[in-house]
Tab-separated table of C-alpha atoms in Angstrom:
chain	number	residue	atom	x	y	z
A	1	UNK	CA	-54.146	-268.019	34.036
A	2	UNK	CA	-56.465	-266.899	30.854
A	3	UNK	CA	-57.567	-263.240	30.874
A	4	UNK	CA	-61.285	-263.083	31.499
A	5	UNK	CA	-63.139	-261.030	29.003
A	6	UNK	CA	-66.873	-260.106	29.663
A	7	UNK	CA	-68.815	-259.798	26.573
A	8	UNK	CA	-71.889	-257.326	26.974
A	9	UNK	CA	-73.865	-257.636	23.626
A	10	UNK	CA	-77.662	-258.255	23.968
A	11	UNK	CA	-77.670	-260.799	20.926
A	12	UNK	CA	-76.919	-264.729	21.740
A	13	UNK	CA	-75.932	-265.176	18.578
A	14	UNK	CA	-73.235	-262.306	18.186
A	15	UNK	CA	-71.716	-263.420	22.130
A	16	UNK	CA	-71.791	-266.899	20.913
A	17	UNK	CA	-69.869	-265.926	18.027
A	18	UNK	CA	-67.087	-263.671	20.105
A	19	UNK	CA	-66.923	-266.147	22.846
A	20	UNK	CA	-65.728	-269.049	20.316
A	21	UNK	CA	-62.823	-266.533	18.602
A	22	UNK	CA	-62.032	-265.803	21.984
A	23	UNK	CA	-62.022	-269.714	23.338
A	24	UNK	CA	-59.658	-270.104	20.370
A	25	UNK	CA	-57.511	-267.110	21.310
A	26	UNK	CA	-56.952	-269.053	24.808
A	27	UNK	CA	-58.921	-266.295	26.383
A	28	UNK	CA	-62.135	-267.172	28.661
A	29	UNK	CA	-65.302	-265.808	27.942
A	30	UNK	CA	-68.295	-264.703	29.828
A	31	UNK	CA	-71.540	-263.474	28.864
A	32	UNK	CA	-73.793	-260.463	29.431
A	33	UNK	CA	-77.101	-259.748	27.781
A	34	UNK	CA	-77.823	-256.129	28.972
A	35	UNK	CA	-76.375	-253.831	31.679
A	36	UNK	CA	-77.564	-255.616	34.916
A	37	UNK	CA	-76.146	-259.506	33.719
A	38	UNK	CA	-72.917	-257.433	32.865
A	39	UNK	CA	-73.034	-255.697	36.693
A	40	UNK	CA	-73.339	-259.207	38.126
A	41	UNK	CA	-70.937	-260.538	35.933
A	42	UNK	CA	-68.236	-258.527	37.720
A	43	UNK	CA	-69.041	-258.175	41.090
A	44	UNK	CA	-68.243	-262.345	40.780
A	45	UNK	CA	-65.027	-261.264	39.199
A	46	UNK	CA	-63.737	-258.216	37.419
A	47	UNK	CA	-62.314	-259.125	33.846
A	48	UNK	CA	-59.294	-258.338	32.373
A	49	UNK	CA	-61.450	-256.006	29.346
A	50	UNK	CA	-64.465	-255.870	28.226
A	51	UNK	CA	-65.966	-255.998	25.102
A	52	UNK	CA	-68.876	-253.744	25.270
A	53	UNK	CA	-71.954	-253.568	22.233
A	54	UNK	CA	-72.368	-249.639	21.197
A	55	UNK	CA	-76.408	-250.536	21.243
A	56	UNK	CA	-78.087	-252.172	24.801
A	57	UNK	CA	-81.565	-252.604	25.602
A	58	UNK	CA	-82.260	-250.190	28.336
A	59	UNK	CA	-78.862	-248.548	28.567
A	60	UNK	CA	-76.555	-247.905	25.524
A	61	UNK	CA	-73.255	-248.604	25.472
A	62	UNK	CA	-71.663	-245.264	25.942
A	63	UNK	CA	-74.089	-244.681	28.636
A	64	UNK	CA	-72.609	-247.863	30.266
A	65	UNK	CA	-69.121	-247.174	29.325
A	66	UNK	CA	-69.012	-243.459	31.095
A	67	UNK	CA	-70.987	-245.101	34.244
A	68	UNK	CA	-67.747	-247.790	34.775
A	69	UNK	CA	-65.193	-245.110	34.657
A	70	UNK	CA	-66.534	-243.011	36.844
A	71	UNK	CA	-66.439	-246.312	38.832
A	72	UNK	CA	-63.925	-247.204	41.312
A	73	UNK	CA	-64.020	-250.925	40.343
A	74	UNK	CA	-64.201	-250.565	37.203
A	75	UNK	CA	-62.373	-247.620	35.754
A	76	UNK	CA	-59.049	-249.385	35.043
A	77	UNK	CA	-60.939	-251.792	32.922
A	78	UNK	CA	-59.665	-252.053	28.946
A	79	UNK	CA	-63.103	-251.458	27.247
A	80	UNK	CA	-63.357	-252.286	23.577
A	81	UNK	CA	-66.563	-251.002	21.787
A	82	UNK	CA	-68.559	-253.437	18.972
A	83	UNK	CA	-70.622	-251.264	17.151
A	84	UNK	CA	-71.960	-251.175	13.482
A	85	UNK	CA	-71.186	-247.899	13.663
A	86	UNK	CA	-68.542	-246.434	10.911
A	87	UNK	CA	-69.124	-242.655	11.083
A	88	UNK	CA	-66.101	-241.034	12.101
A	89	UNK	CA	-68.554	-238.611	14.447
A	90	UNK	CA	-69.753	-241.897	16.095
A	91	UNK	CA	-66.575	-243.323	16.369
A	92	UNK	CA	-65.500	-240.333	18.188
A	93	UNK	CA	-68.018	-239.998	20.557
A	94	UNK	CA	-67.295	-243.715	21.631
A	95	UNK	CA	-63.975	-242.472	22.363
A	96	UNK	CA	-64.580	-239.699	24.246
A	97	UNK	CA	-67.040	-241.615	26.266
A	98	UNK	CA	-64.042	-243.818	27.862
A	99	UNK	CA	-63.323	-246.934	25.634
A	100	UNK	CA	-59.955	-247.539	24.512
A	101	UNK	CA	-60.907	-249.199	21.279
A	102	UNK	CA	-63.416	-249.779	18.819
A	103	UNK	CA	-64.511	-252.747	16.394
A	104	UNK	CA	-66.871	-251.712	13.352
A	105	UNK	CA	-69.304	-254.657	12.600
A	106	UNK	CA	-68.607	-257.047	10.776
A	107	UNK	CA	-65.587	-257.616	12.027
A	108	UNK	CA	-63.273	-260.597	11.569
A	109	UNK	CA	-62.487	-262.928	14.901
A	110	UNK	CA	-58.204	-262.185	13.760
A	111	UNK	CA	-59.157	-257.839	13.716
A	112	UNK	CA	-61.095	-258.375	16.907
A	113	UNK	CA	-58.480	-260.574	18.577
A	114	UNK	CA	-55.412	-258.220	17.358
A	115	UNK	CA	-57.055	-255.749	18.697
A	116	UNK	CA	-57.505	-257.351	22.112
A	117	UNK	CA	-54.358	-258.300	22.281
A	118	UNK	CA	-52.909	-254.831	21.561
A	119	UNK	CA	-55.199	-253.253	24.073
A	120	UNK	CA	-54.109	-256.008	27.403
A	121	UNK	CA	-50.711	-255.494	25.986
A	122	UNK	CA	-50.598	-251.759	26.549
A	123	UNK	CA	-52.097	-252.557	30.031
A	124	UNK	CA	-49.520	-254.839	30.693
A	125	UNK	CA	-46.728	-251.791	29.967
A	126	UNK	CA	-49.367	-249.661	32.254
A	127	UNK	CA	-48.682	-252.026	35.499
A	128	UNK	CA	-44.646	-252.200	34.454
A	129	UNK	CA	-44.413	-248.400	34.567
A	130	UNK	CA	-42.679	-246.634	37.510
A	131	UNK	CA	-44.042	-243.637	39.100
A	132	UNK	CA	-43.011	-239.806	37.658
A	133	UNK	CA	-43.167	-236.755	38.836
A	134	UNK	CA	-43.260	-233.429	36.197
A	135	UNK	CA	-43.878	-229.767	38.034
A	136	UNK	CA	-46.910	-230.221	39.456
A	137	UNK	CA	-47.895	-233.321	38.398
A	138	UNK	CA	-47.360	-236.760	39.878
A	139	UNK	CA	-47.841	-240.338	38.211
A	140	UNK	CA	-47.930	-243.135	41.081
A	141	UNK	CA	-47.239	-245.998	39.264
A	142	UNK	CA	-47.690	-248.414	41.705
A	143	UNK	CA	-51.122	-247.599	42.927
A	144	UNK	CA	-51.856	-246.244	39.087
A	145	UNK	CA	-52.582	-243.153	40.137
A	146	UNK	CA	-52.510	-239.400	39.179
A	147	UNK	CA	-52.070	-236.674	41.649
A	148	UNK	CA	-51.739	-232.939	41.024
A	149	UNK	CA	-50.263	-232.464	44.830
A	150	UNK	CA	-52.032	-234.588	47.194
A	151	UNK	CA	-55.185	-234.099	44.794
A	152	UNK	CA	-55.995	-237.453	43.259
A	153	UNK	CA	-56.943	-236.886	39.360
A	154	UNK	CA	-59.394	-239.504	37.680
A	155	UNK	CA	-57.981	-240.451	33.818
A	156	UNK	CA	-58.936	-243.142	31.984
A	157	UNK	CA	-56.475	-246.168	31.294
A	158	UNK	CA	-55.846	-244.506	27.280
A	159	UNK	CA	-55.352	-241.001	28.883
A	160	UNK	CA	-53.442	-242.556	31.872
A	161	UNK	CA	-50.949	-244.296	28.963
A	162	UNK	CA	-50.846	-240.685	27.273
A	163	UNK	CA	-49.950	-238.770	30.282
A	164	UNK	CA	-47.600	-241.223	31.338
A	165	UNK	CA	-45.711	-240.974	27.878
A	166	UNK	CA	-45.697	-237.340	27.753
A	167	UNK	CA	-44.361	-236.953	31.675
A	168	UNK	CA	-41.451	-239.552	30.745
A	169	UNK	CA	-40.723	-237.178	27.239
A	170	UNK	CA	-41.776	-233.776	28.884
A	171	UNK	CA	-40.428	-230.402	26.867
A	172	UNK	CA	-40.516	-232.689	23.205
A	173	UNK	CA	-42.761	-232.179	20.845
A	174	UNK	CA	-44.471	-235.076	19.116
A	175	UNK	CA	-46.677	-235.276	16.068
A	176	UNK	CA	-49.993	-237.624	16.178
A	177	UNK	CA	-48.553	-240.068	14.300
A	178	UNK	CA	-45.304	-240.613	16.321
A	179	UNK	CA	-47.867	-240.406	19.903
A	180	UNK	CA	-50.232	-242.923	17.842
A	181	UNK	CA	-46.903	-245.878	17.364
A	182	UNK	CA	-45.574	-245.010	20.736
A	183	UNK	CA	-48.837	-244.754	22.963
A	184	UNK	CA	-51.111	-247.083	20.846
A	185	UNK	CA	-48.555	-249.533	19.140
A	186	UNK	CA	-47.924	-249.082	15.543
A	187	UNK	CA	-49.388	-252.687	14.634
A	188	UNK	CA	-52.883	-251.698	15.059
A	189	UNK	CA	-54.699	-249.111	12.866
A	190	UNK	CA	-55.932	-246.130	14.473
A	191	UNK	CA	-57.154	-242.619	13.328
A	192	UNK	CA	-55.362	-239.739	13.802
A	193	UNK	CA	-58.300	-237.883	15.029
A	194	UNK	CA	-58.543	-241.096	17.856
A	195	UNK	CA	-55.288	-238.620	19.268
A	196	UNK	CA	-57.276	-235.328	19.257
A	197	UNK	CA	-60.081	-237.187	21.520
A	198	UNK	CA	-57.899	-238.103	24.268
A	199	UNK	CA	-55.615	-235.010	24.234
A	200	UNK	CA	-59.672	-233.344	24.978
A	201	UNK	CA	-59.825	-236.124	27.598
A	202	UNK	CA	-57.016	-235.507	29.427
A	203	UNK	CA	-57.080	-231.984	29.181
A	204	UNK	CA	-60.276	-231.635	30.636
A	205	UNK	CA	-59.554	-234.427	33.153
A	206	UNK	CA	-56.452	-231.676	34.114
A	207	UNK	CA	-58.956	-228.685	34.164
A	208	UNK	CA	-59.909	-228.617	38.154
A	209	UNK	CA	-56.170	-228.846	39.389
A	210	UNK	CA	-55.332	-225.647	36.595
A	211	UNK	CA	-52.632	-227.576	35.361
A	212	UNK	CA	-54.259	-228.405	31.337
A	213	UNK	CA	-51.949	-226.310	29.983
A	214	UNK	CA	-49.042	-228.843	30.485
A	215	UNK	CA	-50.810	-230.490	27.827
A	216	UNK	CA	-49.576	-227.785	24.952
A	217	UNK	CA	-50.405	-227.613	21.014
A	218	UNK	CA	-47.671	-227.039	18.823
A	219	UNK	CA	-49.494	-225.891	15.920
A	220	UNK	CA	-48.357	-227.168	12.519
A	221	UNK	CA	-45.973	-230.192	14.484
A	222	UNK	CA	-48.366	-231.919	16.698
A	223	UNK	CA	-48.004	-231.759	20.927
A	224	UNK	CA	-45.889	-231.266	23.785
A	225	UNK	CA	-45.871	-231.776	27.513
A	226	UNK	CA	-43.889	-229.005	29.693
A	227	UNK	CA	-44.055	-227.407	33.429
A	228	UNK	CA	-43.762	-224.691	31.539
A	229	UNK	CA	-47.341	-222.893	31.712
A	230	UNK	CA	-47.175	-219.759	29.425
């Protein structure tokens, strides 16, 4: 079966334009103008990612994007940004508003389709992954779930990939670059900053259970996960 990916970009001319590289990638596409289209768009069906414009007309994109991970239904979802964008600052703060990607206009329809690829291909490793358990901390893999306890923790499917990396390599430390090929695939370029952002992420995601500290800097070498809270 193709993966379904909703395109949510409120110019015909740029979905037009995605939805034909797409068609060619063997994916299928479907079409959202603004953030209401894209709501009905998955209550029919949720997609397999979404490619998401940075700027809507009523709601921006990173509005939308932090609205369908706090989202029960939507929170799994791969979200890849398309924004003109190029600033590092506003690259970050796409990041840290959920997506798991980004796309910097003009892009080409190979870059954007790479990059899908890459990004349903770490998903697919997501749903393979068994469950772990490190101290306090629990990974469900079935149900792709977190638990600190019998406390359910919400991550997002980036820091969920991150978390589940460092609980399978607790008590080793790791430099951004080697958690950039491992967690994000060494055949697509991405930042090393794009590793500070989630680290924040799932830190803070940590924060109510008191258990962010598993997540420790080494300074100088990079970061390590340990049970061991200092």
């Amino acid at each position: 079966m193709q993966k379904r990916i909703l395109i949510v970009d409120d110019e015909p001319a740029i979905r037009d334009m995605v939805a034909f590289a797409l068609r060619k990638g063997e994916y299928e596409p479907v079409h959202a103008g603004d953030a209401r289209e894209a709501a009905s768009a998955i209550a029919e069906r949720v997609p397999d990612l979404i490619l998401l414009d940075w700027m809507l007309p009523g709601s921006s994109g990173l509005e939308l994007a932090r609205r369908w991970r706090r989202d029960d239904l939507t929170r799994d979802i791969p979200i890849i940004m398309l924004t003109a964008r190029g600033e590092e600052n506003d690259r970050v703060s796409g990041l840290e508003s959920g997506v798991d990607d980004y796309v910097v206009k003009p892009f080409s329809a190979r870059e954007l389709l790479a990059r899908i690829k890459a990004v349903l291909r770490r998903s697919r490793e997501d749903e393979d992954d068994g469950s772990v358990t490190v101290g306090k901390l629990r990974i469900d893999g079935g149900a792709h779930r977190v638990y600190a306890g019998d406390q359910s923790i919400h991550v997002g499917p980036t820091e969920y990939r991150l978390l589940h990396f460092f609980m399978t390599h607790a008590d080793r430390v790791y430099s951004r670059t080697q958690l950039l090929d491992h967690v994000w695939g060494g055949n697509v370029y991405v930042e090393e900053r794009t590793v500070d952002v989630h680290i924040r992420r799932l830190r803070k995601a940590l924060e109510p259970t008191g258990l962010e500290e598993m997540v420790q800097t080494v300074r100088g070498s990079g970061y390590r996960f340990s049970a061991a809270i200092h």
